[in-house]
Short mmCIF file of C-alpha atoms and ligand atoms in Angstrom, two decimals:
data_model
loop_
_atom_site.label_atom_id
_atom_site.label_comp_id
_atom_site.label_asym_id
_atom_site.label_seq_id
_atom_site.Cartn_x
_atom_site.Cartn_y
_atom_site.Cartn_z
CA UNK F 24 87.76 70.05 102.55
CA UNK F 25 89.73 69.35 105.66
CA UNK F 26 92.13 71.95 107.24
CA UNK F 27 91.75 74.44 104.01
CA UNK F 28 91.17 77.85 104.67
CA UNK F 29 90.42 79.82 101.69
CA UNK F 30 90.41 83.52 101.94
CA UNK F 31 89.23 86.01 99.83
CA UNK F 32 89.23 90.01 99.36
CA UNK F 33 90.05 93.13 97.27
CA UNK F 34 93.87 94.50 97.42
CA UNK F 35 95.57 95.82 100.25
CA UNK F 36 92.92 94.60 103.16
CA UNK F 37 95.83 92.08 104.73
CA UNK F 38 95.10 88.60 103.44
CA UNK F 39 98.42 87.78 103.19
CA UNK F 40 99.31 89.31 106.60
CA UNK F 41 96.86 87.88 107.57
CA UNK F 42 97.83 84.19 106.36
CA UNK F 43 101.27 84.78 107.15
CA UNK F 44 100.48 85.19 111.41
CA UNK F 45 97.35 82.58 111.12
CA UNK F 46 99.39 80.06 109.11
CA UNK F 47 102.41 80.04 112.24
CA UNK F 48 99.77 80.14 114.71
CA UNK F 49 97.81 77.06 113.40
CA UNK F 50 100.71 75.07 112.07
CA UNK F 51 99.47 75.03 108.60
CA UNK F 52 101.48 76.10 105.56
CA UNK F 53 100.45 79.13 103.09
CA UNK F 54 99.66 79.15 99.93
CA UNK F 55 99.86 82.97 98.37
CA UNK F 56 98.09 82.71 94.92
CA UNK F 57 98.59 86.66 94.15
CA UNK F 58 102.53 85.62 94.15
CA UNK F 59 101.64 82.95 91.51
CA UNK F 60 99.98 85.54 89.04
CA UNK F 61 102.97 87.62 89.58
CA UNK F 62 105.32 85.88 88.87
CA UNK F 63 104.21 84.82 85.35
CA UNK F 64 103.42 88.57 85.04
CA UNK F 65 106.90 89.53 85.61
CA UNK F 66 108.14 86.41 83.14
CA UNK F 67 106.05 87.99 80.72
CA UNK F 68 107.60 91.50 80.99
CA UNK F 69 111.33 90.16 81.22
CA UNK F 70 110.84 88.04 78.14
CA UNK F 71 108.82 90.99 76.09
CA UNK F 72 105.50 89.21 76.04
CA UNK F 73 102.51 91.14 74.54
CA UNK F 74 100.14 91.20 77.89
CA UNK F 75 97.59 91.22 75.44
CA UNK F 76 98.91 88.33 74.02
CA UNK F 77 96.35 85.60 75.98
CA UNK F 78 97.63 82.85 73.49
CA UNK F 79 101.29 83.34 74.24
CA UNK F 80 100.77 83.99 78.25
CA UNK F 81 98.77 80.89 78.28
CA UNK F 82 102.04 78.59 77.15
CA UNK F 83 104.11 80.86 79.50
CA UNK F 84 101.84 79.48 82.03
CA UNK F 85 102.11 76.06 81.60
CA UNK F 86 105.56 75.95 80.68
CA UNK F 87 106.86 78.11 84.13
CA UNK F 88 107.49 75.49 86.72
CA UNK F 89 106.64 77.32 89.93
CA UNK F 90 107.58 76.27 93.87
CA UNK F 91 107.53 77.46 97.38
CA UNK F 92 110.00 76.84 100.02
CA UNK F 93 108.41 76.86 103.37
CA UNK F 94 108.14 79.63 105.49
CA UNK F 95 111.28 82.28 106.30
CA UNK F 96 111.54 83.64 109.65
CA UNK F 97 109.11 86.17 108.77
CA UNK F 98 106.31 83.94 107.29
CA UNK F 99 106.98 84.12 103.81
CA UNK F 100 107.44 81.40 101.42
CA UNK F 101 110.08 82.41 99.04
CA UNK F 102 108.73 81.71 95.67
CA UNK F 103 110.84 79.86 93.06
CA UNK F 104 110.00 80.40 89.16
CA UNK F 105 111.71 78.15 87.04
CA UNK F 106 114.60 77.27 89.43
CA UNK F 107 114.68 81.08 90.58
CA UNK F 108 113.98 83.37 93.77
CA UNK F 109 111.74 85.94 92.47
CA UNK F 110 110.17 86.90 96.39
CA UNK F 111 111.47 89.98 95.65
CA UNK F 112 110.85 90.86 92.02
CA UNK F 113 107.12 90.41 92.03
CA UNK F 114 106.46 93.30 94.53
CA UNK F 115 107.99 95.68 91.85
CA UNK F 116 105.52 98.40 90.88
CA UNK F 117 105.71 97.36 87.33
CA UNK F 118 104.07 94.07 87.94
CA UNK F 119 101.72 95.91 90.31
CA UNK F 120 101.12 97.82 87.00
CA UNK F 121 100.40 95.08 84.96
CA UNK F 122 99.10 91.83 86.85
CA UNK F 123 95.61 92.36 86.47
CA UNK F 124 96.02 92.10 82.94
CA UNK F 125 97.89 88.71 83.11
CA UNK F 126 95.32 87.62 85.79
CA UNK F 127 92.19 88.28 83.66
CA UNK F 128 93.51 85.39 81.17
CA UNK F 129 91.67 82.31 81.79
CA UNK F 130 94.08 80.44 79.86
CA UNK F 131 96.65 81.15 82.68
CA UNK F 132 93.86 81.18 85.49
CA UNK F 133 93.35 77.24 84.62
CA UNK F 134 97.04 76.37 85.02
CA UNK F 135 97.26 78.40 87.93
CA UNK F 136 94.18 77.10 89.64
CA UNK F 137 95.20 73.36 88.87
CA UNK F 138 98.65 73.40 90.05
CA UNK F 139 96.75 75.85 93.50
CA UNK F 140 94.32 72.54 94.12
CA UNK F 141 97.24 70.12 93.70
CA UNK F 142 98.99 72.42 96.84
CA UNK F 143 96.03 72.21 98.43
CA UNK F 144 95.25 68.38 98.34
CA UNK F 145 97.41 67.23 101.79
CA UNK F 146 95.42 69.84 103.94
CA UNK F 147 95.92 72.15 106.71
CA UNK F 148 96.97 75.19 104.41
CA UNK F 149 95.36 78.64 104.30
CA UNK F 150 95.46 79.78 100.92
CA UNK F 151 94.50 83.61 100.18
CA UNK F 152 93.73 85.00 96.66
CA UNK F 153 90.57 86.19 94.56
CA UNK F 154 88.65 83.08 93.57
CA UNK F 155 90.05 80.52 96.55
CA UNK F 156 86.37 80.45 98.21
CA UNK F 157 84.17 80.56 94.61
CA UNK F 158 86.57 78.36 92.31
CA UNK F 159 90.03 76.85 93.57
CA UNK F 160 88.22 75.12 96.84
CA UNK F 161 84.63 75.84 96.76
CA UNK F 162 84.56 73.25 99.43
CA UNK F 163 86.93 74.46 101.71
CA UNK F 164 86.54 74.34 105.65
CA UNK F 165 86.21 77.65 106.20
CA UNK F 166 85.63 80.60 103.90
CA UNK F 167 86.82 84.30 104.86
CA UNK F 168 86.19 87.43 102.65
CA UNK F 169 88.81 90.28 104.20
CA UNK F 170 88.02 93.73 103.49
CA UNK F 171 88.79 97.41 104.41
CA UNK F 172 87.86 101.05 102.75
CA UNK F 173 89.26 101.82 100.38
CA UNK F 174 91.84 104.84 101.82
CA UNK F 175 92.71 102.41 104.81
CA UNK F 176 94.05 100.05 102.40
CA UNK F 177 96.02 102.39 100.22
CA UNK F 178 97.53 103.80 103.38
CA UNK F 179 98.54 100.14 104.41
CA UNK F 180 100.48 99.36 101.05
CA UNK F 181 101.40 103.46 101.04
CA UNK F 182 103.68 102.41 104.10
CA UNK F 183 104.40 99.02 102.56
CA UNK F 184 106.30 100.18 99.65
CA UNK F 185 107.51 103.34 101.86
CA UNK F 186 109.71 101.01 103.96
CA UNK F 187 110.80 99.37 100.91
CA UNK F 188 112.21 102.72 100.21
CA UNK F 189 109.79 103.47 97.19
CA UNK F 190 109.16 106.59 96.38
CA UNK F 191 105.51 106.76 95.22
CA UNK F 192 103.23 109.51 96.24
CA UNK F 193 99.87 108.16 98.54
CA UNK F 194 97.49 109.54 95.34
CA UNK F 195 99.45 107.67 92.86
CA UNK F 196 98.62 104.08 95.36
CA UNK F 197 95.50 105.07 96.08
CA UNK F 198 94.81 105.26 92.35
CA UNK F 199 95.95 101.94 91.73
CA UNK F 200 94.60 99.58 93.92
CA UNK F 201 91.41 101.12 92.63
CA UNK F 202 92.40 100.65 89.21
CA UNK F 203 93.08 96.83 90.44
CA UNK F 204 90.03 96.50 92.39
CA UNK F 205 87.97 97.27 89.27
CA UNK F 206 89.82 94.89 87.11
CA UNK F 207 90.07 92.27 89.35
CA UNK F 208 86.04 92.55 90.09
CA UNK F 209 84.67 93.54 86.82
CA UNK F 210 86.66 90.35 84.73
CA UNK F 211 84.70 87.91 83.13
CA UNK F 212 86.49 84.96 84.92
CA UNK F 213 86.51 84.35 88.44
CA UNK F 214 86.03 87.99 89.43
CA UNK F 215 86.97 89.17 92.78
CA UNK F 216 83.60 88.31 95.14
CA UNK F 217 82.46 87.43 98.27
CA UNK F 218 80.32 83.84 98.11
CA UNK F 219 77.42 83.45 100.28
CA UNK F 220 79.01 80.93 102.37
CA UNK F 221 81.71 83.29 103.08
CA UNK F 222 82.24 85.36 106.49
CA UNK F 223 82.57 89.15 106.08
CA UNK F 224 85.33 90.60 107.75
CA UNK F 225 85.64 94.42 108.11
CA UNK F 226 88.95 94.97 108.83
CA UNK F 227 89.22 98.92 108.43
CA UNK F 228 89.83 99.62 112.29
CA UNK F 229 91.00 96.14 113.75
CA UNK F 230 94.71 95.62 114.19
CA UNK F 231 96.40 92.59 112.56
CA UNK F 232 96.33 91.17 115.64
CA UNK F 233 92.93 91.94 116.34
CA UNK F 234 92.16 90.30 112.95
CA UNK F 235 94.27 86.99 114.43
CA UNK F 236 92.32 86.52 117.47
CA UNK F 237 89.02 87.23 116.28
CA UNK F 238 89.32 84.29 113.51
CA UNK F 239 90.63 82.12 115.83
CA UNK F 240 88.08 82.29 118.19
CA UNK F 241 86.03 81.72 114.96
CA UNK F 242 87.66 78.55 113.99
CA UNK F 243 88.11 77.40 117.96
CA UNK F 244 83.44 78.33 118.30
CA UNK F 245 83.97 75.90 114.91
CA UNK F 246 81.62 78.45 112.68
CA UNK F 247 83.20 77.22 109.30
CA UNK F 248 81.59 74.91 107.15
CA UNK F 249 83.08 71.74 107.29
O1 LIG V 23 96.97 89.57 96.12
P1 LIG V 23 97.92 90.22 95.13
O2 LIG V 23 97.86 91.72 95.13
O3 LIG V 23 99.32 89.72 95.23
O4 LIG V 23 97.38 89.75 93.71
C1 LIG V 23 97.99 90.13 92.52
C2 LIG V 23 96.98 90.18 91.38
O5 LIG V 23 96.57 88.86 91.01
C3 LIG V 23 95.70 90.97 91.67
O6 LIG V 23 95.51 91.94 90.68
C4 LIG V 23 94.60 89.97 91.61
C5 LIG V 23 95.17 88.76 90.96
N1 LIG V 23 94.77 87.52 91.63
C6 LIG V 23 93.75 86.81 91.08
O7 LIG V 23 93.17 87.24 90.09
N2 LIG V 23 93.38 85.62 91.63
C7 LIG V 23 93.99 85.15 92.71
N3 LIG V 23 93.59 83.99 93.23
C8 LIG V 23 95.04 85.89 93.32
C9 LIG V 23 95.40 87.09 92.75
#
């Protein structure tokens, strides 16, 4: 599929870092899938939704019109949920908490996935997620699976939510991006894994920018598989 990057990997190991720098450096837009299954997650907790509820998340799902604005200064696409800005409400710990839960649903995983492919029809977007490489655009140009140990990436998002002023102890974060890494592999839909056609990047002691060069020089040696 021309000019679509999917990438792929566990919480915390920089995809959308990652997809922020690459997408500016490449011209292409980004599409952050994660924010997607957030924000119906934090619908869902506003409105009192059962997250058990797979029915009733389901018609959440394809009654939530969801948007994004291009790129801010800093990379991100503000995402807009039903004619709102909720950038900044799904990076709440309590949808942390919960969005595996709402993500597991494959009731909401179609509708996502769907309205994700429509995004990614005009090309040259990198699009970063779970199941981008095995389900949303099996065909994609080039596949990436990011990755990084487990304690590097807790101590990423451990400064992450520092900065944000959140007071969470490193245990507590370490805890639950495990807790999400098992859900998120383990489901019985699309579970988190790396497909064959993949490449495997480590990114445990590479900078960011280290990251940026070294799949550039990838896509510029033209190793994908388009
Ligand atoms: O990448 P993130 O932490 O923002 O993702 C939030 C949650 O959504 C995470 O638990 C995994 C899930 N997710 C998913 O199941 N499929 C995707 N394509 C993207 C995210």
């Amino acid at each position: 599929m021309a000019g679509v990057i999917a990438i792929d990997g566990p919480a915390g190991a920089g995809k959308s870092t990652l997809s922020r720098l690459l997408a500016r450096e490449l011209g292409y837009r980004h599409l952050d899938t994660g924010a997607m299954y957030r924000a119906i997650t934090w619908l869902a907790i506003e409105r009192g939704i059962d997250l058990n509820n797979e029915e009733a998340l389901t018609e959440l799902a394809r009654e939530t019109e969801i948007k994004f604005l291009p790129a801010d200064s800093n990379g991100v696409c503000p995402i807009i949920v039903n004619g709102q800005d909720l950038t900044n409400e799904i990076r709440k710990p309590l949808v942390n908490k919960y969005v595996s839960l709402v993500a597991r649903i494959e009731g909401v995983r179609e509708v996502m996935v769907k309205l994700q492919r429509k995004m990614a029809e005009e090309g040259e977007i990198i699009i970063d997620g779970r199941d981008i490489g095995s389900r949303v655009v099996p065909n994609a140009d080039l596949k990436l699976f990011i990755t990084a140990s487990l304690e590097e990436r807790a101590r990423r998002r451990f400064n992450e939510l520092k900065e944000k002023n959140l007071d969470l102890k490193f245990k507590e974060v370490r805890e639950e991006i495990a807790r999400r890494d098992k859900i998120d592999s383990e489901r019985e839909v699309s579970p988190l894994v790396r497909v064959e056609d993949a490449l495997l990047i480590d990114t445990t002691d590479l900078s960011i920018e280290e990251v940026v060069k070294k799949i550039k020089t990838i896509i510029d040696k033209g190793e994908s598989n388009g």
